[in-house]
Every structure is written in C-alpha cells, then in structure tokens.
Amino acid sequence: MAEKTLPPVDVVVVGSGWAGSIMAKEMCEAGLSVVMLERGKRRSTARDGAYPSSLDELEGAVRYKLFQNPAQTTVTVRNRSDQEAVPYRRLAAFLPGAGVGGAGLHWTGVHFRAPPQDLRLRSHVIERYGRKFIPEGMNLQDYGVTYTELEPFFDKAEKVFGTSGEAYTVNGKATGKGNIFAPDRSDDFPLPPLKDVYTAHLFRHAATEAGYHPYAMPAANASQPYTNPYGAQMGPCNFCGYCSDYACYMYAKASPNVNIMPALRRHENFTLRSNAHVLKVLLDSTGKKATGVVYQDAEGNHITQPAGLVILAAFQFHNVHLMLLSGIGKAYDPASNTGTVGRNFTYQNITNSTVWMPPTRSTDQFIGSAGGVAIDDFNSDNFDHGPLGFIGGSPLWVNQAGVKPIAGAKASTPGAPRWGSAWKKAAIDTYRHSFTINAQGSNMAYRDVYLDLDPTWRTSYGQPMLRMTFDWKDNDIRMNRYVISQLANVVKALGAQDAHYGMREPGKPFDVRDYQTTHLCGGAVMGEDPKTSALNRYLQSWDVPNVFVVGANAFPQGMGYNPTGLVAALAYWSAHHIRTQWLKGNGGPLVAL
Amino acid sequence: MSRFANQRKSKSFSESLLSGLALATILATPVFAAAAPSAPSGADTGSDTSAGASTSTNAQDLITKGRYVAAAADCAACHTVPGSASFAGGYAFQLPIGTLYSSNITPDKTNGIGNWTEAQFIRAIREGVRPDGAALYPAMPFPSYARMTDEDLHALYAYFMHGVQPVAQAVRPNGIPWPLSMRFPLTVWRWVFAPSPDAARKSAERSFPTPELARGAYLVEGPGHCGACHTKRGLAMQETALTAQDGPQYLAGGAAVDGWTPPSLREDPRTGLGAWSVADLTAFLRTGRNMRGSAFGNMDTAVHHGTQYLTDDDLAAMARYLKALPAANGAEQNWQTDPAATRALRAGGKLTKGQRLYLDNCAACHRSTGAGYAPAFPPLAGNPVVMNAAPDSLIHIVLTGATLHGTQAAPSAFTMPGFGKRLSDAQVAAVVTFIRHAWGNDASAVSDVDVAHLRKRLTPSTMQSAPPTPIDPAPAQPGSAPRAPEQDVSQDTSKPATGPVPTGHLPPEDALHSAPQPAMKAN
C-alpha cells in the first residue's frame, strides 16, 4: 500500500449520484477544476442496460448488481440505545447504490417537489396546532429554506431530469388536472404525464368516487423523446417495468449517467475517478478548514487529493459517516440532546396494501413505470390533524413498477398455503388479478433515533462502522394506521373482491430483513440554528465552511414524498449560492454565526 | 475566498503567458514569419498592426485554421488509435493483401513528420509521395486531397508542426508480405489513377452557380474525401469517380468498408438522400443523428473526428452540394409508408418468424411502426441504409450493435446492443429480411448464408473506447497550450487533475467497453 499526494484541485466532490453530478456540473460551469470520486465502478447504459440481457431479475433484484457490497462497508443496526448493534450484512430493508450514478441509476424515477409546509414543519405545526401538539422527544424542525426560494431549483431539476407530469397551477393559473394540493409552479412540467396503466386508471376512478383528488404522479421517466438543457437526450418510457434496481435500456429513466454525465464529461476541468473510496476529509490544524480528502483506490493505495472546496455528496448515511470520521461538526449525544452530526436520523414510513379484483379483470402487473396515480388528501398537512393528534401524513398511490417473475412467485396471498397446487393457483390468481396500493408516509425525527460511530465493528477499510439506532414511534404508527383506514373507501369504490391492508403494528420493531424503502434521511440536517443542525440553509457545514454536504442527510425529518426531487433542488440551491456568494467571498460561512 | 479565486486566475494567466511566449518564439523563425497567411477565411486577423502581437495572433490563427482543416479532412479518424495519443498512428487497416498501419503524423522528429518541410508535407498530401520518394498506399485519400488549396495546406502544416503534441511512438511495420510489399506498383497506380496537382486544381476551380455550392464541392470532393467510402472502387481499388463531373457513379454508394456498406449520397429517393432536407443533413453532420437516421460504423467516426467541428455555413454548403447531385438510378420511386406490417405486428396472432423476432428484439426501441423514437432511436421505415441493395450494414449492426458517440452539440451517446450471441444466422436473416420488406421498404431478402459469411469475418471483442478528439471544440485562445491527447481513464488510473489545465475528456460513458467490436478479419 502506497501513499501519494496529488496536485491540488479547486473542488473535490465525493459521490457521483444526483447530488454529486449536479454539484460537479455547476462547479465546472463556474470554471473550477473538479475531481469527482466514486467508490464504485463505472456504469453505463451500454453495459449495464444492454437490451435484453439487462432485464434479469436474478441479477438486478436478487443479487443486487447495482448496489453496495456490504462485505466492504456497511452499517450496524439496533432498535434502542440499550441494545448491541450488529452489522447489516444482507441487503434487504434499504439498498444503497454503488458505482457511477449511485442511487440515481437504480431508482425508479418518482420525482416530487416538497410540500411548502413540510419545509417549515415545526413553524407550521406550531402556527396551526400550537406548541404543545409536538410530542415529547420529537425533534421537529424547519429546513431554513422556503418553497418560494427553492421553486426555481425544483423547476431546473425537472427540466434536467425530463420529468413527466401534470401541473395544477402555473403562475397562479389553473392549467390541468394535476394535484390540487401541489404548490404553484413557475412553469409546466417539461413533458406531459405518463399514461395511466390500467390499475392506476382503476384507482383514479375509485378515488374520485370516494371524494378524493387523484393526480398523475410526476415521474422522471420521459413520456416522449426529450433533450434536456444540457443537450442530453432521452428515449421514451415503454412501461417495461425494469426501473427500480436496473439501468434503463430505453435511456428513458433519468439518471446522472443519462442526463448529466454526457455534458459533464465534456468539461475539460472535470475528472471522474471511480473505485475511489473516500476515507476522510482532511482538516488543517485549526480544524476549521478542509484541505482535501484521502481516499483508497482499487489497489489499496491511500491517495490524498488536496482541494480548496470539499463537497460531500455521497448517499445520506455515508455523508454522515464521513463527517463523523473526519471530525466535522460535533457528534450528536442523545443523552444530552446536544451535538448535531447523527441527529434527526429518519426513514420513511411505508406500508403496502393489496387488492384482488374479480377474475374478469386482468391487472397486467408486468407493466411498470415510475408513473401512476396518487392522492394527497392524507399527505403532509392537507387534512386537519387537530382531532387526530399526530404529525405527518402519507400519499396513497398505485405506482405499478412492474412485477417480475421471481417477485410474482414470492408474492403471498393471505390464507393461501405456501406450497403445492393450491399455492400455485393462489399465486397465479394474485399475479393476474391483484395490485398494490402504497402508503408512503412521513417519519418524524426523535431524540433517541440517531447515527453514531459503532464502538465494536469496523469496515474492511479499518474504520468504525456507522451505527443506526432506529425504531418506529407511536406518532408515526398512528399516522400510518389512520391513513390506511381511509383507504377502505377507495377499495370499496374499486369493486375489489378482497383486500389486504398493510399497516404498521404497534409494538412491532423496525426489521431490517424486509425491503421497505431506500429513502433514508437526516443525520446531518440543514437549519437555522447551529445547535440543532449540522448545516446552514445553504448546506454548508456550520463548523468547516469550505465543506458542503448535499443529499437527503439534510432533511430534518422524513416526508411522505420520494426524496430525490428535493435532493436535486437543494443541490442546485446550494450550488447557486456557492457560485454567486461563496466563491466571491472570503471562504467563510454564508450564514453568520 | 478571493485568495482562492485569485490563485486560480493567476495560475491560468501565467500559463497562457508562458505558452504564448513559447509559441511566439517558435513562430519567429524566418520561414514561418515569411509565410504569414493573407487573411484566410475563418481566421480573421482583425486590424491589429502591432508587430509582436500580430505575429503571435496570426500564427495562432493559422494553427486554429489548420486545426479546422484537419477536422474537415478527418485526419484523426485514420491516424489516431482510439484511446491513444492524437495522430500517433498505428491504426490498422485490414486489407486483402495484409495489414496496413497508419503513420505517426505528429511533429516528433524521429517517428513523426517533424523533419518534413512544408513542401514535402504538401507533396505527401496531394500526391501521395513521401520525402524519401516512396509512394503512399492509396488508403491515404491523396486523389481527393490533391484538390486542397495552398492556403488550407499551409495552415494544416502549421497545425501539425505547432498545434499537435509530438509523440515518440514508432510506426508499426506493415504486415504485408513480399512481393505485395513492394511499393513501386503504387507509383504506377498513382500515374494511372490519381489526378496530377494541376488537373485537380483545374477541376476544383470549375465554376458553380453559387459560392456556397463551390464551397460545398470543395469540402466534399477535397478535404472531406467522402468519395473514399461512398464511391465504388474499380478493379485496382481506384475510386471510379472523384468529382460530380465524373458522372453518376460519384457518391452513388460504395463497397463495404470494415463490413459497413456506405450508402448513396445522391438524390435517389429510397437508397440515397433524396428524402433528406438540407436541415436534416446539417443536423446529421453536426450531431450524428437527426429525425431520419443515426450514424453508425465508420460514419460515426467521421462525425466524431470531423464534421461535428465544422461551421454551420460549411455544413450547409456540403448539404446543398449533395442535394444538387441527381439520382443515380432514375427508376427509384419515392418511399411511402405501408401500414400492413404495423397492423400485423399489432394484431399478434400468427406471425412470421421475422415479425416475431422483430417484436421480441427490435420493437422496444424501433417500434411496431418502424418509426423509432428519433433522434434517440432511429427509424427503420424509409431509412436509406435499410433499403441499400447490399444488406451488409444491417446484418452487421444486428450482429454487433453500434455506438453513436456524443458530439459537442449532442453529447449523449447511444448504444444499440449486439444480437449476435442471441440470434442464429437464420434468425438474423429472418429479422433483417422482415425489416427490409416492412412499412414500404422494398429491399432484397437476406439468407442465412449471407449472415454466416459476414459473421465469420467479424472478430469478437476488441475493447472499444472513445476515439480521441483531435481538435479543440471551442475556438482556441491565443497562447493556450495545444490540447492534450484525450486520456482514456476507463481503467480508473488515478490521473492527477492539475488545476485549470485541460485534463482531457473521458471516454463516453455510453460506449461499449466489452461488447464485440466490429473489427474485420482479413479474408
């Protein structure tokens, strides 16, 4: 193992997913020399999305081709502080990506803007329900940035992603059949919405009949061929269903690889290094200034890359891990509720319900895309929480993503045997005539849910693993059960033959063995108070002002929507302020302490 | 932060200054100073009369112009091995007589052309004669280059001497056995088939209805050497026509090169460019794609190295010139869509083998209508490449796939995967026959023997990486360092990036890196 120091560059970006690619593109446009470091290997549609061989469920969704290898580095998990955490060695509950494109290559493409009230949830809850409404132990916080401020960046991200959707209002004027709860927009979606698949069509009608307000889910799956502002081109989605866990062979699902890299690579001041696992951010003797990063290459060499600006844009928990390993900011201490790095770690509160239609209705579950039909009547604060006594909400949707053979065979039918001809019959019936409705809910932050460094377990790089302490809490369990109880009205209108309502059970702890979602959030959150946030409203470290930390780690609590739209908007927001303010200043904090 | 920003600024400033000085020193030699150009087109020197500055500016403009001429002449396509240093040679031509390697044309004095005088350089380009008197193989398109102007060749020489990095890479000896390796027959060939410089100049100076057509003719017949591929060759491998004056065989489609059959560029409505507009052609040459088709095979290379860098005016001139070439085959009817195939595919039920294979393998991108989703996925219906009398290109692309590289104006690369491993010869024949007959297409059927023959000549898996970019996409700044050869960092070497100095481009993320590559085995 050799040690080597490379010549300095202006900016080092850690991670090549959406956040890293956006930041690198913006920094290159600003004329800075940029090195992007990606722990995984290079990926491309030509190789990883070759048709038809890439449509391989065993390789993609069972053997996790695009995901992180937990033998190299993983997290340890426990439910409570009094337990001993053990390593997460088999990917299941959440699937962090590895390789160029990161999670942006294996995601599905659901692309939302954040509800305005979610961005200032603490203030909003206090204004509407009073301070006492916030339960003891909940660290409810504002983002420190408003929807109005972020709107131009949501708009920019949608144009880069080639997002398909239907607006409700544009510049205050009603334009279409979009989500009536959606905030106003400065421009329409760049592409019209994807067509409703049959099950989504059924859901739309039933939801309308039940008195709710269905809308086409915004999806970064191009509904037509598209050329984005960077000149990058997309093909159209053909509803093959190989979105999540796969590279899209149609070049139709937005990814950093399809939508940004082609333009980014043409900048002469840009360098991408894959198989470069960043070990820590280096600080000078004051501890207030980053001098670069050290990473391990594929041969095991430790390479120091000096840089004037360090942007952490790895996956949510890797960003938090790097901050803890590097001593950027004060580690969170749940006992005293002090320190910020590791604080407000959240997840997403998702449960799935299944309905069985009569045998005359074929649900064609093999079809799939990131589109679908949703209702927001129970999301965010779109309904009165006063009598309900919980905070948060959940959209309900049919987001049919394509049921593949192995998943189809594994789908269970309540009450059916687990083997034999009766199982076969039930499996066929379920595959042909059922479909799933998801409730993807918010998850609030709690004082005793957090990230820190594990005292026992080490990664293959010899560093302490990150430890997750996570469990479901009463507020979130009650929220989920309330929203699912409302689903019955829709199921009735559907004319379904049978329904299984998936909901959170009180007392049942968080279980890493079942896939839930990869929408992990928080741990190094943004905000206006350095006592409760690791980052200021521009995603700049309060403690080391030439470090910016971009990703879902910045969300103070988990929202009902998918995080990528907000991650992308926050990246453009942060980059805008680096370009227009920080680069012109003295390298200090953008928000005075 | 200002310190940080200033530091960068001063660094790039000092670098520009240094390279500017170096350039001025090089160019202050009597030969070069005396040969200052008289305001060549595209290199407006303005009204700066200050001697020092004007020497430097003129010289830099000349190099910039030469860089442009090199793109128009597509030098890099043959003289650069993808992923290696620009113009260092070594690119293999698999010919029936053996393997020919392109030469090192960097200004390296030992291995390259650093010792060549301008006169020697011009003679090699126009007449195919090396300074030692030996004849060049006519793989070098000197019969076309003979038409290039003194002005362009002067600029080209300046570019190769001062705008290209010398590379000390020895030229690989050709793998051509004696007696075929003897070069004296090439001299005879040259006497018989290549135009004399005088004849070429006279032909190039013929009159045209508009200056635009004259410019288009110059670019297509001269530096662009389009006919080298798109015109049939005779028994002695000579192009059967070198200009539009030579008759309807000019650019009427050539024989297969590397297993790709170059189509007609004349007005033939089905097999030529009759249905393409000037705008279609311009978009194609600029980006390698338009609403009617995408470049693949060697045309992708030509766009990648050459045409994407030409100005809009030059591309439009080339397009108008091509649109003025009448159809070679007057009997061809306009293509009209026939919905029968689409109806059959959509109805399902009893399908032919070709229809079934098309639905399973091709329709996802090219659709049941054959219309594709242009410009991402090109149409097959009405596409002249599909209706070419020779099915080689179509068989070839189905077997190996192809990558359309990104360009400045359209940075996305698109890769069609190869189906050679998945489909048998009979299956490829069936699906290609279907495509050639469907939607109003009317080309001949293909047999499994045709497929087997082509498949045998394709060598599996040499690694493909991006062809290098020979010229700076942006106008070069006076005094800036010559562009470093494009680095292939696909092997993830820890190439240090050094501040604002150009570090070269990455290979297209969407190029095939491990798929079978359409290199041809010599027969």
GROMACS .gro file of N, CA, C and O in nm, chain B residues 156-208:
model
  212
  749LEU      N    1  -0.267   2.373  -4.245
  749LEU     CA    2  -0.261   2.236  -4.193
  749LEU      C    3  -0.119   2.204  -4.147
  749LEU      O    4  -0.098   2.143  -4.042
  750TYR      N    5  -0.022   2.249  -4.226
  750TYR     CA    6   0.119   2.225  -4.190
  750TYR      C    7   0.152   2.297  -4.058
  750TYR      O    8   0.213   2.240  -3.968
  751ALA      N    9   0.107   2.420  -4.048
  751ALA     CA   10   0.133   2.496  -3.924
  751ALA      C   11   0.072   2.424  -3.805
  751ALA      O   12   0.133   2.413  -3.699
  752TYR      N   13  -0.047   2.370  -3.824
  752TYR     CA   14  -0.114   2.299  -3.715
  752TYR      C   15  -0.035   2.174  -3.676
  752TYR      O   16  -0.008   2.151  -3.557
  753PHE      N   17   0.005   2.095  -3.774
  753PHE     CA   18   0.075   1.972  -3.739
  753PHE      C   19   0.214   2.000  -3.681
  753PHE      O   20   0.264   1.921  -3.601
  754MET      N   21   0.275   2.110  -3.720
  754MET     CA   22   0.407   2.140  -3.665
  754MET      C   23   0.398   2.203  -3.525
  754MET      O   24   0.480   2.177  -3.440
  755HIS      N   25   0.295   2.286  -3.502
  755HIS     CA   26   0.295   2.367  -3.379
  755HIS      C   27   0.170   2.349  -3.293
  755HIS      O   28   0.166   2.399  -3.181
  756GLY      N   29   0.070   2.283  -3.345
  756GLY     CA   30  -0.052   2.269  -3.266
  756GLY      C   31  -0.075   2.127  -3.218
  756GLY      O   32  -0.170   2.099  -3.146
  757VAL      N   33   0.013   2.035  -3.258
  757VAL     CA   34  -0.002   1.894  -3.221
  757VAL      C   35   0.117   1.855  -3.133
  757VAL      O   36   0.230   1.897  -3.159
  758GLN      N   37   0.091   1.779  -3.029
  758GLN     CA   38   0.198   1.733  -2.941
  758GLN      C   39   0.281   1.627  -3.012
  758GLN      O   40   0.225   1.529  -3.062
  759PRO      N   41   0.416   1.641  -3.014
  759PRO     CA   42   0.496   1.533  -3.070
  759PRO      C   43   0.482   1.406  -2.984
  759PRO      O   44   0.479   1.416  -2.862
  760VAL      N   45   0.474   1.294  -3.048
  760VAL     CA   46   0.465   1.167  -2.975
  760VAL      C   47   0.571   1.073  -3.029
  760VAL      O   48   0.576   1.045  -3.148
  761ALA      N   49   0.658   1.026  -2.938
  761ALA     CA   50   0.768   0.939  -2.981
  761ALA      C   51   0.719   0.795  -2.988
  761ALA      O   52   0.755   0.710  -2.908
  762GLN      N   53   0.634   0.770  -3.083
  762GLN     CA   54   0.582   0.634  -3.100
  762GLN      C   55   0.619   0.585  -3.239
  762GLN      O   56   0.580   0.646  -3.339
  763ALA      N   57   0.696   0.477  -3.243
  763ALA     CA   58   0.743   0.426  -3.372
  763ALA      C   59   0.625   0.376  -3.454
  763ALA      O   60   0.528   0.324  -3.399
  764VAL      N   61   0.636   0.393  -3.582
  764VAL     CA   62   0.532   0.343  -3.673
  764VAL      C   63   0.545   0.192  -3.681
  764VAL      O   64   0.654   0.138  -3.695
  765ARG      N   65   0.432   0.127  -3.670
  765ARG     CA   66   0.435  -0.020  -3.676
  765ARG      C   67   0.459  -0.062  -3.819
  765ARG      O   68   0.397  -0.011  -3.912
  766PRO      N   69   0.552  -0.158  -3.840
  766PRO     CA   70   0.573  -0.203  -3.977
  766PRO      C   71   0.447  -0.270  -4.030
  766PRO      O   72   0.377  -0.340  -3.957
  767ASN      N   73   0.421  -0.247  -4.157
  767ASN     CA   74   0.302  -0.307  -4.217
  767ASN      C   75   0.315  -0.458  -4.226
  767ASN      O   76   0.424  -0.510  -4.250
  768GLY      N   77   0.203  -0.524  -4.207
  768GLY     CA   78   0.205  -0.671  -4.215
  768GLY      C   79   0.169  -0.717  -4.355
  768GLY      O   80   0.077  -0.795  -4.374
  769ILE      N   81   0.241  -0.665  -4.453
  769ILE     CA   82   0.213  -0.703  -4.591
  769ILE      C   83   0.334  -0.782  -4.644
  769ILE      O   84   0.445  -0.732  -4.645
  770PRO      N   85   0.310  -0.905  -4.682
  770PRO     CA   86   0.423  -0.990  -4.723
  770PRO      C   87   0.476  -0.951  -4.861
  770PRO      O   88   0.403  -0.899  -4.945
  771TRP      N   89   0.608  -0.979  -4.882
  771TRP     CA   90   0.668  -0.962  -5.014
  771TRP      C   91   0.605  -1.068  -5.106
  771TRP      O   92   0.576  -1.177  -5.059
  772PRO      N   93   0.575  -1.046  -5.231
  772PRO     CA   94   0.614  -0.929  -5.309
  772PRO      C   95   0.512  -0.815  -5.304
  772PRO      O   96   0.535  -0.710  -5.362
  773LEU      N   97   0.400  -0.840  -5.231
  773LEU     CA   98   0.298  -0.734  -5.231
  773LEU      C   99   0.348  -0.609  -5.159
  773LEU      O  100   0.291  -0.501  -5.176
  774SER      N  101   0.452  -0.626  -5.077
  774SER     CA  102   0.501  -0.512  -5.001
  774SER      C  103   0.581  -0.414  -5.086
  774SER      O  104   0.614  -0.305  -5.042
  775MET      N  105   0.614  -0.454  -5.208
  775MET     CA  106   0.692  -0.363  -5.293
  775MET      C  107   0.607  -0.241  -5.328
  775MET      O  108   0.489  -0.253  -5.360
  776ARG      N  109   0.666  -0.125  -5.319
  776ARG     CA  110   0.586  -0.004  -5.337
  776ARG      C  111   0.588   0.051  -5.479
  776ARG      O  112   0.509   0.140  -5.510
  777PHE      N  113   0.679  -0.005  -5.566
  777PHE     CA  114   0.685   0.060  -5.697
  777PHE      C  115   0.556   0.051  -5.778
  777PHE      O  116   0.521   0.145  -5.848
  778PRO      N  117   0.475  -0.059  -5.757
  778PRO     CA  118   0.349  -0.059  -5.835
  778PRO      C  119   0.257   0.056  -5.794
  778PRO      O  120   0.175   0.103  -5.872
  779LEU      N  121   0.275   0.103  -5.669
  779LEU     CA  122   0.191   0.214  -5.624
  779LEU      C  123   0.218   0.340  -5.704
  779LEU      O  124   0.130   0.422  -5.727
  780THR      N  125   0.343   0.351  -5.744
  780THR     CA  126   0.379   0.468  -5.825
  780THR      C  127   0.306   0.463  -5.959
  780THR      O  128   0.251   0.563  -6.006
  781VAL      N  129   0.304   0.341  -6.015
  781VAL     CA  130   0.231   0.324  -6.141
  781VAL      C  131   0.083   0.355  -6.118
  781VAL      O  132   0.019   0.426  -6.196
  782TRP      N  133   0.031   0.303  -6.008
  782TRP     CA  134  -0.109   0.326  -5.974
  782TRP      C  135  -0.136   0.477  -5.971
  782TRP      O  136  -0.235   0.526  -6.025
  783ARG      N  137  -0.044   0.547  -5.908
  783ARG     CA  138  -0.062   0.691  -5.893
  783ARG      C  139  -0.067   0.759  -6.030
  783ARG      O  140  -0.151   0.844  -6.056
  784TRP      N  141   0.025   0.714  -6.119
  784TRP     CA  142   0.027   0.775  -6.252
  784TRP      C  143  -0.104   0.754  -6.324
  784TRP      O  144  -0.157   0.840  -6.390
  785VAL      N  145  -0.159   0.632  -6.303
  785VAL     CA  146  -0.280   0.598  -6.379
  785VAL      C  147  -0.405   0.661  -6.319
  785VAL      O  148  -0.489   0.716  -6.391
  786PHE      N  149  -0.419   0.654  -6.185
  786PHE     CA  150  -0.548   0.687  -6.125
  786PHE      C  151  -0.556   0.821  -6.051
  786PHE      O  152  -0.664   0.874  -6.034
  787ALA      N  153  -0.443   0.871  -6.001
  787ALA     CA  154  -0.452   0.993  -5.922
  787ALA      C  155  -0.439   1.115  -6.012
  787ALA      O  156  -0.359   1.114  -6.105
  788PRO      N  157  -0.517   1.217  -5.986
  788PRO     CA  158  -0.505   1.335  -6.071
  788PRO      C  159  -0.373   1.407  -6.042
  788PRO      O  160  -0.324   1.405  -5.928
  789SER      N  161  -0.316   1.466  -6.141
  789SER     CA  162  -0.198   1.548  -6.117
  789SER      C  163  -0.243   1.672  -6.041
  789SER      O  164  -0.361   1.710  -6.049
  790PRO      N  165  -0.155   1.734  -5.965
  790PRO     CA  166  -0.195   1.854  -5.891
  790PRO      C  167  -0.256   1.960  -5.983
  790PRO      O  168  -0.354   2.026  -5.945
  791ASP      N  169  -0.205   1.972  -6.101
  791ASP     CA  170  -0.259   2.073  -6.193
  791ASP      C  171  -0.402   2.038  -6.233
  791ASP      O  172  -0.492   2.123  -6.230
  792ALA      N  173  -0.423   1.910  -6.269
  792ALA     CA  174  -0.556   1.868  -6.311
  792ALA      C  175  -0.656   1.886  -6.196
  792ALA      O  176  -0.769   1.931  -6.216
  793ALA      N  177  -0.611   1.849  -6.075
  793ALA     CA  178  -0.700   1.860  -5.960
  793ALA      C  179  -0.738   2.006  -5.935
  793ALA      O  180  -0.854   2.038  -5.911
  794ARG      N  181  -0.638   2.093  -5.946
  794ARG     CA  182  -0.665   2.234  -5.920
  794ARG      C  183  -0.763   2.289  -6.023
  794ARG      O  184  -0.856   2.362  -5.990
  795LYS      N  185  -0.740   2.249  -6.146
  795LYS     CA  186  -0.829   2.297  -6.252
  795LYS      C  187  -0.973   2.253  -6.227
  795LYS      O  188  -1.067   2.331  -6.239
  796SER      N  189  -0.988   2.127  -6.189
  796SER     CA  190  -1.122   2.075  -6.161
  796SER      C  191  -1.183   2.147  -6.042
  796SER      O  192  -1.301   2.182  -6.042
  797ALA      N  193  -1.101   2.171  -5.941
  797ALA     CA  194  -1.153   2.237  -5.821
  797ALA      C  195  -1.195   2.380  -5.849
  797ALA      O  196  -1.280   2.435  -5.781
  798GLU      N  197  -1.134   2.439  -5.951
  798GLU     CA  198  -1.165   2.579  -5.979
  798GLU      C  199  -1.277   2.596  -6.082
  798GLU      O  200  -1.301   2.705  -6.132
  799ARG      N  201  -1.345   2.484  -6.114
  799ARG     CA  202  -1.455   2.495  -6.210
  799ARG      C  203  -1.565   2.585  -6.152
  799ARG      O  204  -1.569   2.608  -6.031
  800SER      N  205  -1.653   2.631  -6.239
  800SER     CA  206  -1.748   2.731  -6.191
  800SER      C  207  -1.875   2.664  -6.136
  800SER      O  208  -1.914   2.555  -6.179
  801PHE      N  209  -1.933   2.729  -6.037
  801PHE     CA  210  -2.054   2.679  -5.971
  801PHE      C  211  -2.158   2.790  -5.971
  801PHE      O  212  -2.122   2.908  -5.974
   0.00000   0.00000   0.00000
